[in-house]
């Protein structure tokens, strides 16, 4: 994957990491005390955080189903993959279209250590894993594994699910997103979700920000408004039902009753590059 060192050699168990904390909220076992402490601190400020994590995961799966079935997409670039769980992007896509090709990207060495679970493609399709960061778009776009797996002259679905809110404004997430979208041909799609403070009482929003900062440089969650999230889709054609709560996006067949937008506090949308 990357050099001769084992991925576990890079794992700092003393600092919370989003992928491992997310795994904790989803009931997984691939996390450490720092992740659990950070996750619990955030849950104290935002008690429905586990519901939000689960609904975000369901949004990703519904978005992939829409892209594969309705939009006819056969190539996916999933950045901020997280620790493998049930119904990963390639499994959902290849269930509909076995020839689907998926490239996963993550910067957490524990995800790298579990990458084999992400590389179980159907015979007709293909999967690959890149150890990289969203803040390295050139490394991602020129990586041999990506170029071997995805044809950038054909439509690609760029999946940025629950990752943009880990980038502070200083990283200019809009510019990073634009660089990635610009590299994709017309007919490509962007699927993204983002935590928001719009539905939180001001004092709860401040507590959530403070708790997130307790996770160190990998723990900060930058809650953004609807207007800020909407700006990520400038120049793209947002598909129905538009920018909405991840709990409500194409959720007719989702488990009932649906959680409220305040319980989830996360926007999601899918948009097409004309």
Short mmCIF file of C-alpha atoms in Angstrom, two decimals:
data_model
loop_
_atom_site.label_atom_id
_atom_site.label_comp_id
_atom_site.label_asym_id
_atom_site.label_seq_id
_atom_site.Cartn_x
_atom_site.Cartn_y
_atom_site.Cartn_z
CA UNK A 1 0.00 0.00 0.00
CA UNK A 2 2.43 2.70 1.23
CA UNK A 3 6.01 1.65 1.85
CA UNK A 4 7.07 -1.28 3.96
CA UNK A 5 5.69 -0.07 7.31
CA UNK A 6 2.56 -1.73 8.56
CA UNK A 7 -0.44 0.64 8.72
CA UNK A 8 -0.80 -0.01 12.44
CA UNK A 9 2.58 1.64 12.99
CA UNK A 10 0.98 4.99 12.11
CA UNK A 11 -2.04 4.68 14.40
CA UNK A 12 -1.97 7.16 17.28
CA UNK A 13 -4.37 5.69 19.81
CA UNK A 14 -4.08 8.72 22.10
CA UNK A 15 -5.78 11.10 19.64
CA UNK A 16 -9.37 10.79 18.45
CA UNK A 17 -9.86 10.28 14.73
CA UNK A 18 -13.15 10.92 12.87
CA UNK A 19 -13.26 7.50 11.18
CA UNK A 20 -12.78 5.66 14.47
CA UNK A 21 -15.17 7.91 16.37
CA UNK A 22 -17.78 7.37 13.65
CA UNK A 23 -17.18 3.63 13.97
CA UNK A 24 -17.84 3.95 17.73
CA UNK A 25 -21.13 5.77 17.17
CA UNK A 26 -22.21 3.07 14.73
CA UNK A 27 -21.51 0.39 17.34
CA UNK A 28 -18.28 -0.88 15.81
CA UNK A 29 -15.20 -2.21 17.58
CA UNK A 30 -12.42 -0.53 15.60
CA UNK A 31 -11.88 2.39 17.97
CA UNK A 32 -9.82 3.36 20.99
CA UNK A 33 -10.41 5.09 24.32
CA UNK A 34 -9.59 8.53 22.90
CA UNK A 35 -12.20 8.00 20.18
CA UNK A 36 -14.80 6.87 22.70
CA UNK A 37 -14.05 9.76 25.06
CA UNK A 38 -14.35 12.26 22.23
CA UNK A 39 -17.51 10.57 20.95
CA UNK A 40 -19.09 10.61 24.40
CA UNK A 41 -18.20 14.28 24.88
CA UNK A 42 -19.90 15.15 21.61
CA UNK A 43 -22.89 12.99 22.56
CA UNK A 44 -23.29 14.95 25.80
CA UNK A 45 -23.64 18.16 23.81
CA UNK A 46 -25.61 16.53 20.96
CA UNK A 47 -27.42 13.48 22.41
CA UNK A 48 -28.70 12.24 19.03
CA UNK A 49 -25.23 12.07 17.46
CA UNK A 50 -25.52 8.30 16.98
CA UNK A 51 -28.78 8.79 15.10
CA UNK A 52 -27.03 11.37 12.92
CA UNK A 53 -24.18 8.96 12.17
CA UNK A 54 -26.59 6.17 11.25
CA UNK A 55 -28.74 8.43 9.05
CA UNK A 56 -25.66 9.77 7.29
CA UNK A 57 -24.60 6.21 6.50
CA UNK A 58 -28.06 5.46 5.14
CA UNK A 59 -27.89 8.62 3.02
CA UNK A 60 -24.67 7.38 1.43
CA UNK A 61 -26.27 4.06 0.58
CA UNK A 62 -29.40 5.67 -0.88
CA UNK A 63 -27.29 8.11 -2.87
CA UNK A 64 -25.23 5.27 -4.34
CA UNK A 65 -28.41 3.39 -5.24
CA UNK A 66 -29.81 6.49 -6.95
CA UNK A 67 -26.57 7.12 -8.83
CA UNK A 68 -26.24 3.53 -10.00
CA UNK A 69 -29.90 2.86 -10.80
CA UNK A 70 -31.38 6.23 -11.82
CA UNK A 71 -28.33 8.12 -13.09
CA UNK A 72 -26.54 5.14 -14.65
CA UNK A 73 -23.23 5.91 -12.97
CA UNK A 74 -20.69 3.08 -13.06
CA UNK A 75 -17.65 4.82 -11.51
CA UNK A 76 -17.37 6.12 -7.95
CA UNK A 77 -14.65 8.09 -6.16
CA UNK A 78 -15.40 7.81 -2.43
CA UNK A 79 -13.20 10.16 -0.39
CA UNK A 80 -13.32 9.88 3.40
CA UNK A 81 -14.33 6.27 3.19
CA UNK A 82 -14.19 5.42 6.88
CA UNK A 83 -13.82 2.00 8.43
CA UNK A 84 -15.57 -0.68 6.35
CA UNK A 85 -19.01 -1.76 7.53
CA UNK A 86 -22.07 -3.33 5.95
CA UNK A 87 -23.11 -2.09 2.51
CA UNK A 88 -20.04 -0.13 1.50
CA UNK A 89 -20.19 1.91 -1.70
CA UNK A 90 -18.95 -0.85 -4.00
CA UNK A 91 -21.32 -3.41 -2.52
CA UNK A 92 -24.36 -1.17 -3.02
CA UNK A 93 -23.31 -0.13 -6.53
CA UNK A 94 -22.32 -3.62 -7.72
CA UNK A 95 -25.56 -5.09 -6.43
CA UNK A 96 -27.27 -2.93 -9.05
CA UNK A 97 -24.53 -2.87 -11.67
CA UNK A 98 -21.84 -5.54 -11.16
CA UNK A 99 -19.51 -3.73 -13.56
CA UNK A 100 -19.25 -0.70 -11.24
CA UNK A 101 -15.75 0.51 -10.41
CA UNK A 102 -14.99 2.19 -7.07
CA UNK A 103 -11.93 3.96 -5.71
CA UNK A 104 -11.82 4.57 -1.97
CA UNK A 105 -9.68 7.28 -0.38
CA UNK A 106 -8.94 7.79 3.31
CA UNK A 107 -6.10 9.12 5.46
CA UNK A 108 -6.65 6.95 8.55
CA UNK A 109 -4.15 4.08 8.85
CA UNK A 110 -6.76 1.90 10.55
CA UNK A 111 -8.89 2.20 7.40
CA UNK A 112 -5.83 1.23 5.40
CA UNK A 113 -5.40 -1.78 7.67
CA UNK A 114 -8.96 -2.84 6.84
CA UNK A 115 -8.67 -2.04 3.14
CA UNK A 116 -8.96 -5.68 2.10
CA UNK A 117 -12.65 -5.52 3.04
CA UNK A 118 -13.03 -2.70 0.52
CA UNK A 119 -11.30 -4.58 -2.28
CA UNK A 120 -13.78 -7.44 -2.62
CA UNK A 121 -15.14 -6.51 -6.01
CA UNK A 122 -17.47 -8.42 -8.26
CA UNK A 123 -15.63 -10.15 -11.13
CA UNK A 124 -17.10 -7.68 -13.63
CA UNK A 125 -16.15 -4.55 -11.67
CA UNK A 126 -13.14 -3.29 -9.73
CA UNK A 127 -12.22 -1.57 -6.47
CA UNK A 128 -9.06 0.19 -5.31
CA UNK A 129 -7.89 1.99 -2.19
CA UNK A 130 -5.71 5.12 -1.98
CA UNK A 131 -4.06 6.24 1.24
CA UNK A 132 -4.48 10.02 0.84
CA UNK A 133 -6.15 13.13 2.23
CA UNK A 134 -8.94 15.25 0.75
CA UNK A 135 -6.50 18.16 1.02
CA UNK A 136 -4.32 16.40 -1.58
CA UNK A 137 -6.52 16.50 -4.70
CA UNK A 138 -3.57 16.25 -7.10
CA UNK A 139 -2.24 13.16 -5.36
CA UNK A 140 -5.68 11.56 -5.60
CA UNK A 141 -6.35 12.51 -9.23
CA UNK A 142 -2.94 11.36 -10.48
CA UNK A 143 -2.60 8.25 -8.31
CA UNK A 144 -1.83 5.09 -10.33
CA UNK A 145 -4.56 3.15 -8.52
CA UNK A 146 -7.17 5.71 -9.53
CA UNK A 147 -5.99 5.88 -13.13
CA UNK A 148 -5.92 2.08 -13.28
CA UNK A 149 -9.47 1.76 -11.94
CA UNK A 150 -11.40 4.80 -13.16
CA UNK A 151 -11.59 6.33 -16.62
CA UNK A 152 -11.72 10.09 -15.98
CA UNK A 153 -13.09 10.67 -19.49
CA UNK A 154 -16.33 8.96 -18.43
CA UNK A 155 -18.81 10.11 -15.75
CA UNK A 156 -17.79 9.61 -12.12
CA UNK A 157 -19.72 10.03 -8.88
CA UNK A 158 -17.62 11.97 -6.37
CA UNK A 159 -18.72 10.94 -2.86
CA UNK A 160 -17.84 13.45 -0.12
CA UNK A 161 -20.07 12.13 2.63
CA UNK A 162 -19.48 13.56 6.13
CA UNK A 163 -15.95 14.72 5.36
CA UNK A 164 -16.11 18.39 4.34
CA UNK A 165 -16.99 19.42 7.89
CA UNK A 166 -13.57 18.22 9.06
CA UNK A 167 -11.91 20.89 6.93
CA UNK A 168 -11.59 24.34 8.52
CA UNK A 169 -12.15 27.45 6.42
CA UNK A 170 -8.37 27.90 6.25
CA UNK A 171 -8.18 24.73 4.14
CA UNK A 172 -10.65 26.29 1.65
CA UNK A 173 -12.85 23.20 1.25
CA UNK A 174 -14.75 24.84 -1.63
CA UNK A 175 -11.54 25.17 -3.65
CA UNK A 176 -10.57 21.56 -2.95
CA UNK A 177 -14.02 20.34 -3.98
CA UNK A 178 -13.95 22.48 -7.13
CA UNK A 179 -10.55 21.06 -8.14
CA UNK A 180 -11.95 17.54 -7.90
CA UNK A 181 -15.18 18.34 -9.74
CA UNK A 182 -13.28 20.20 -12.49
CA UNK A 183 -11.30 17.01 -13.17
CA UNK A 184 -14.49 15.07 -13.90
CA UNK A 185 -16.33 15.09 -17.25
CA UNK A 186 -19.89 16.32 -17.86
CA UNK A 187 -22.45 13.80 -16.65
CA UNK A 188 -20.54 13.28 -13.41
CA UNK A 189 -22.15 13.75 -10.01
CA UNK A 190 -21.31 15.08 -6.57
CA UNK A 191 -22.91 13.49 -3.49
CA UNK A 192 -22.11 15.26 -0.23
CA UNK A 193 -23.32 15.65 3.34
CA UNK A 194 -22.29 18.13 6.02
CA UNK A 195 -23.02 18.74 9.70
CA UNK A 196 -24.87 21.97 10.46
CA UNK A 197 -25.66 24.20 13.42
CA UNK A 198 -28.87 25.51 11.80
CA UNK A 199 -31.15 23.34 13.93
CA UNK A 200 -29.23 23.61 17.20
CA UNK A 201 -29.91 26.14 19.96
CA UNK A 202 -26.95 28.55 20.03
CA UNK A 203 -25.64 27.30 23.37
CA UNK A 204 -25.80 23.67 22.21
CA UNK A 205 -23.99 24.56 18.98
CA UNK A 206 -21.20 26.18 20.97
CA UNK A 207 -20.95 23.16 23.27
CA UNK A 208 -20.77 20.82 20.29
CA UNK A 209 -17.96 22.87 18.77
CA UNK A 210 -16.04 22.89 22.05
CA UNK A 211 -16.48 19.12 22.50
CA UNK A 212 -15.31 18.45 18.95
CA UNK A 213 -12.17 20.47 19.52
CA UNK A 214 -11.32 18.14 22.41
CA UNK A 215 -10.37 15.51 19.83
CA UNK A 216 -7.27 17.40 18.72
CA UNK A 217 -6.52 18.32 15.11
CA UNK A 218 -8.48 15.34 13.78
CA UNK A 219 -11.48 16.00 15.99
CA UNK A 220 -12.67 19.48 15.00
CA UNK A 221 -16.09 19.53 13.33
CA UNK A 222 -16.80 22.74 11.46
CA UNK A 223 -20.55 23.12 11.57
CA UNK A 224 -21.78 25.16 8.60
CA UNK A 225 -25.04 26.78 7.54
CA UNK A 226 -27.36 25.89 4.68
CA UNK A 227 -26.00 28.81 2.68
CA UNK A 228 -22.42 27.64 3.21
CA UNK A 229 -23.26 24.08 2.20
CA UNK A 230 -25.27 25.26 -0.80
CA UNK A 231 -22.21 27.15 -2.05
CA UNK A 232 -20.43 23.82 -2.59
CA UNK A 233 -22.91 23.05 -5.38
CA UNK A 234 -22.47 26.24 -7.39
CA UNK A 235 -22.42 25.45 -11.09
CA UNK A 236 -24.00 22.03 -10.59
CA UNK A 237 -27.59 20.88 -11.14
CA UNK A 238 -28.95 19.66 -7.80
CA UNK A 239 -31.33 16.72 -8.24
CA UNK A 240 -34.64 16.37 -6.44
CA UNK A 241 -35.46 16.78 -3.60
CA UNK A 242 -32.68 19.36 -3.50
CA UNK A 243 -30.54 20.18 -0.49
CA UNK A 244 -32.26 18.72 2.54
CA UNK A 245 -31.70 16.73 5.71
CA UNK A 246 -29.91 13.44 5.07
CA UNK A 247 -32.81 11.81 6.94
CA UNK A 248 -35.26 13.06 4.29
CA UNK A 249 -33.30 12.57 1.05
CA UNK A 250 -35.08 9.85 -1.00
CA UNK A 251 -36.20 8.33 2.29
CA UNK A 252 -39.58 6.88 1.27
CA UNK A 253 -38.33 3.35 1.89
CA UNK A 254 -36.20 4.21 4.93
CA UNK A 255 -37.07 2.86 8.39
CA UNK A 256 -40.00 4.67 9.98
CA UNK A 257 -40.57 6.88 11.84
CA UNK A 258 -38.00 9.26 10.40
CA UNK A 259 -35.89 11.24 12.86
CA UNK A 260 -36.39 15.00 12.85
CA UNK A 261 -34.05 17.35 11.02
CA UNK A 262 -32.91 18.68 14.41
CA UNK A 263 -32.00 15.18 15.63
CA UNK A 264 -29.79 14.63 12.59
CA UNK A 265 -28.51 18.19 11.98
CA UNK A 266 -26.88 17.23 8.71
CA UNK A 267 -27.56 18.37 5.16
CA UNK A 268 -27.18 16.18 2.12
CA UNK A 269 -27.56 16.53 -1.62
CA UNK A 270 -26.69 15.01 -4.98
CA UNK A 271 -25.92 17.17 -8.00
CA UNK A 272 -24.96 16.68 -11.64
CA UNK A 273 -22.21 18.36 -13.61
CA UNK A 274 -23.83 19.43 -16.88
#
